[in-house]
Amino acid sequence: MVVKDDLLEQVLLLTRQMREQAQQAAWEEAERTEVQRSRLIAECFDGEEEFGDQMLAANKVQEIIRLDTEIMAIGDRSRDEIRTQLNRLQQGRQVAKAYRRFSR
């Protein structure tokens, strides 16, 4: 196996790890994993060597893209949930403020 193939496999493994972290809402861990993964991606596609098995490499890249799409969807849902919770909190504060103002 060529070195690039090993690097791409590591990228795939890190991407799977990021999906698991996203599913657990462990966003700080996912961010650290992404930093590591980004370095490997840059190394993987620096143009200096070719992959040993082009088809296998293409399949891995497709899986990485698919997983990235899943991770982004999980992130979007988490962001929306947080936004909803913040809106509810803000509404609760407004209600409490109004209650205090009119209960005097």
Coordinates of N, CA and C in Angstrom, one line a residue:
M1 N 0.8 -1.2 0.0 CA 0.0 0.0 0.0 C 0.9 1.2 0.0
V2 N 0.5 2.2 -0.8 CA 1.3 3.4 -0.9 C 1.0 4.3 0.3
V3 N 1.9 5.2 0.6 CA 1.7 6.1 1.8 C 0.5 6.9 1.7
K4 N 0.1 7.4 0.5 CA -1.1 8.2 0.3 C -2.3 7.4 0.6
D5 N -2.3 6.1 0.3 CA -3.4 5.2 0.7 C -3.6 5.2 2.2
D6 N -2.5 5.1 2.9 CA -2.6 5.0 4.4 C -3.1 6.3 4.9
L7 N -2.7 7.5 4.3 CA -3.1 8.8 4.8 C -4.6 8.9 4.6
L8 N -5.1 8.5 3.4 CA -6.5 8.6 3.1 C -7.3 7.7 4.0
E9 N -6.8 6.6 4.3 CA -7.5 5.7 5.3 C -7.6 6.4 6.7
Q10 N -6.6 7.1 7.1 CA -6.6 7.8 8.3 C -7.6 8.9 8.3
V11 N -7.7 9.6 7.1 CA -8.7 10.7 7.0 C -10.1 10.1 7.1
L12 N -10.3 9.0 6.5 CA -11.6 8.3 6.6 C -12.0 7.9 8.0
L13 N -11.0 7.4 8.7 CA -11.2 7.0 10.1 C -11.5 8.2 11.0
L14 N -10.8 9.3 10.8 CA -11.0 10.5 11.5 C -12.4 11.1 11.2
T15 N -12.8 11.0 10.0 CA -14.1 11.5 9.6 C -15.2 10.7 10.3
R16 N -15.0 9.4 10.3 CA -16.0 8.6 11.1 C -16.0 9.0 12.6
Q17 N -14.9 9.2 13.1 CA -14.8 9.7 14.5 C -15.5 11.0 14.7
M18 N -15.3 11.9 13.8 CA -16.0 13.2 13.8 C -17.5 13.0 13.8
R19 N -18.0 12.1 13.0 CA -19.5 11.9 12.9 C -20.0 11.4 14.3
E20 N -19.2 10.5 14.9 CA -19.6 10.0 16.2 C -19.6 11.1 17.2
Q21 N -18.6 11.9 17.2 CA -18.5 13.1 18.1 C -19.7 14.0 17.9
A22 N -20.0 14.3 16.6 CA -21.1 15.1 16.3 C -22.4 14.5 16.8
Q23 N -22.6 13.2 16.6 CA -23.8 12.6 17.1 C -24.0 12.7 18.6
Q24 N -22.8 12.8 19.3 CA -22.8 13.0 20.8 C -22.8 14.4 21.2
A25 N -22.8 15.3 20.2 CA -22.7 16.8 20.5 C -21.4 17.1 21.2
A26 N -20.4 16.4 20.9 CA -19.0 16.7 21.4 C -18.3 17.6 20.4
W27 N -18.8 18.8 20.3 CA -18.3 19.7 19.2 C -16.9 20.1 19.4
E28 N -16.4 20.3 20.6 CA -15.0 20.7 20.8 C -14.1 19.6 20.4
E29 N -14.5 18.3 20.7 CA -13.7 17.2 20.3 C -13.7 17.1 18.8
A30 N -14.8 17.3 18.2 CA -14.9 17.2 16.7 C -14.0 18.3 16.1
E31 N -14.0 19.4 16.7 CA -13.1 20.5 16.1 C -11.7 20.1 16.2
R32 N -11.2 19.5 17.3 CA -9.8 19.1 17.4 C -9.5 18.0 16.4
T33 N -10.5 17.1 16.2 CA -10.3 16.0 15.2 C -10.2 16.6 13.8
E34 N -11.0 17.6 13.6 CA -11.0 18.3 12.2 C -9.7 18.9 12.0
V35 N -9.0 19.5 13.0 CA -7.7 20.1 12.8 C -6.7 19.1 12.3
Q36 N -6.7 18.0 13.0 CA -5.8 16.8 12.7 C -6.2 16.3 11.3
R37 N -7.4 16.2 11.0 CA -7.9 15.6 9.7 C -7.5 16.6 8.6
S38 N -7.6 17.9 8.8 CA -7.2 18.9 7.8 C -5.8 18.8 7.4
R39 N -4.9 18.6 8.4 CA -3.5 18.4 8.1 C -3.3 17.2 7.2
L40 N -3.9 16.1 7.5 CA -3.8 14.9 6.7 C -4.3 15.0 5.3
I41 N -5.4 15.7 5.2 CA -6.0 16.0 3.9 C -5.0 16.8 3.0
A42 N -4.4 17.8 3.6 CA -3.5 18.6 2.8 C -2.3 17.8 2.4
E43 N -1.8 16.9 3.3 CA -0.7 16.0 3.0 C -1.1 15.0 1.9
C44 N -2.3 14.5 2.0 CA -2.8 13.5 1.1 C -2.9 14.0 -0.3
F45 N -3.3 15.3 -0.5 CA -3.5 15.8 -1.8 C -2.5 16.9 -2.2
D46 N -1.3 16.7 -1.8 CA -0.2 17.7 -2.1 C 0.3 17.5 -3.5
G47 N -0.1 16.5 -4.2 CA 0.3 16.3 -5.6 C 1.6 15.7 -5.8
E48 N 2.3 15.2 -4.8 CA 3.6 14.6 -4.9 C 3.6 13.2 -5.3
E49 N 2.6 12.4 -4.8 CA 2.5 11.0 -5.1 C 1.1 10.7 -5.6
E50 N 0.9 9.5 -6.2 CA -0.4 9.1 -6.6 C -0.8 8.0 -5.6
F51 N -2.1 7.7 -5.6 CA -2.6 6.7 -4.8 C -2.4 5.3 -5.5
G52 N -2.2 4.3 -4.7 CA -1.9 3.0 -5.2 C -3.1 2.4 -6.0
D53 N -4.3 2.5 -5.5 CA -5.5 2.0 -6.1 C -6.4 3.2 -6.3
Q54 N -6.5 3.8 -7.5 CA -7.3 5.0 -7.8 C -8.7 4.8 -7.5
M55 N -9.3 3.6 -7.8 CA -10.7 3.4 -7.6 C -11.0 3.3 -6.1
L56 N -10.2 2.6 -5.3 CA -10.3 2.5 -3.9 C -10.2 3.9 -3.3
A57 N -9.3 4.7 -3.7 CA -9.1 6.1 -3.2 C -10.4 6.9 -3.5
A58 N -10.9 6.8 -4.7 CA -12.1 7.5 -5.1 C -13.3 7.1 -4.3
N59 N -13.4 5.8 -4.0 CA -14.5 5.3 -3.1 C -14.4 5.9 -1.7
K60 N -13.2 6.0 -1.2 CA -12.9 6.5 0.1 C -13.3 8.0 0.2
V61 N -12.9 8.7 -0.9 CA -13.2 10.2 -0.9 C -14.7 10.4 -1.0
Q62 N -15.4 9.5 -1.7 CA -16.9 9.6 -1.8 C -17.5 9.4 -0.4
E63 N -16.9 8.4 0.3 CA -17.5 8.1 1.7 C -17.2 9.3 2.6
I64 N -16.0 9.9 2.5 CA -15.6 11.1 3.3 C -16.6 12.2 3.0
I65 N -16.9 12.4 1.8 CA -17.9 13.5 1.4 C -19.3 13.2 2.0
R66 N -19.7 11.9 1.9 CA -21.0 11.5 2.4 C -21.0 11.8 3.9
L67 N -19.9 11.4 4.6 CA -19.9 11.5 6.1 C -19.8 13.0 6.4
D68 N -19.1 13.8 5.7 CA -19.1 15.3 5.9 C -20.5 15.9 5.8
T69 N -21.2 15.4 4.8 CA -22.6 15.9 4.6 C -23.5 15.5 5.9
E70 N -23.3 14.3 6.4 CA -24.0 13.9 7.6 C -23.6 14.8 8.8
I71 N -22.3 15.0 8.9 CA -21.8 15.9 10.0 C -22.4 17.3 10.0
M72 N -22.4 17.8 8.8 CA -23.0 19.2 8.6 C -24.5 19.2 8.9
A73 N -25.2 18.1 8.5 CA -26.6 18.0 8.9 C -26.8 17.9 10.4
I74 N -26.0 17.2 11.0 CA -26.1 17.1 12.5 C -25.8 18.4 13.1
G75 N -24.8 19.1 12.6 CA -24.5 20.5 13.1 C -25.6 21.4 12.9
D76 N -26.3 21.4 11.7 CA -27.4 22.3 11.5 C -28.6 22.0 12.4
R77 N -28.8 20.7 12.7 CA -29.9 20.4 13.6 C -29.6 20.8 15.0
S78 N -28.3 20.6 15.4 CA -27.9 21.1 16.8 C -28.0 22.6 16.9
R79 N -27.6 23.3 15.9 CA -27.7 24.8 15.9 C -29.1 25.2 16.0
D80 N -30.0 24.5 15.3 CA -31.4 24.9 15.3 C -32.0 24.6 16.7
E81 N -31.6 23.5 17.3 CA -32.1 23.2 18.6 C -31.6 24.2 19.7
I82 N -30.4 24.6 19.5 CA -29.9 25.6 20.5 C -30.6 26.9 20.3
R83 N -30.8 27.3 19.0 CA -31.5 28.5 18.7 C -32.9 28.5 19.3
T84 N -33.6 27.4 19.2 CA -35.0 27.2 19.8 C -34.9 27.3 21.3
Q85 N -33.9 26.7 21.9 CA -33.8 26.8 23.4 C -33.5 28.2 23.8
L86 N -32.6 28.9 23.1 CA -32.3 30.3 23.4 C -33.5 31.2 23.3
N87 N -34.3 31.0 22.3 CA -35.6 31.7 22.1 C -36.5 31.5 23.2
R88 N -36.7 30.2 23.7 CA -37.5 29.9 24.8 C -37.0 30.6 26.1
L89 N -35.7 30.6 26.3 CA -35.1 31.2 27.4 C -35.4 32.7 27.4
Q90 N -35.2 33.3 26.3 CA -35.4 34.7 26.2 C -36.9 35.1 26.4
Q91 N -37.8 34.3 25.9 CA -39.2 34.5 26.1 C -39.6 34.4 27.6
G92 N -39.0 33.4 28.2 CA -39.2 33.2 29.7 C -38.7 34.4 30.5
R93 N -37.6 34.9 30.1 CA -37.0 36.1 30.8 C -37.9 37.3 30.6
Q94 N -38.5 37.4 29.4 CA -39.4 38.5 29.1 C -40.7 38.4 29.9
V95 N -41.2 37.2 30.0 CA -42.4 37.0 30.8 C -42.1 37.3 32.3
A96 N -40.9 36.8 32.8 CA -40.6 37.1 34.2 C -40.4 38.6 34.4
K97 N -39.8 39.2 33.5 CA -39.6 40.7 33.6 C -41.0 41.4 33.7
A98 N -41.9 41.0 32.8 CA -43.2 41.6 32.7 C -43.9 41.3 34.0
Y99 N -43.8 40.1 34.5 CA -44.5 39.8 35.8 C -44.0 40.6 36.9
R100 N -42.7 40.8 37.0 CA -42.1 41.6 38.1 C -42.6 43.0 38.0
R101 N -42.6 43.5 36.8 CA -43.0 44.9 36.6 C -44.5 45.2 37.0
F102 N -45.3 44.2 36.6 CA -46.8 44.5 36.9 C -47.2 43.9 38.2
S103 N -46.4 43.2 38.9 CA -46.8 42.6 40.2 C -46.5 43.5 41.4
R104 N -46.0 44.6 41.1 CA -45.6 45.6 42.2 C -46.8 46.3 42.8

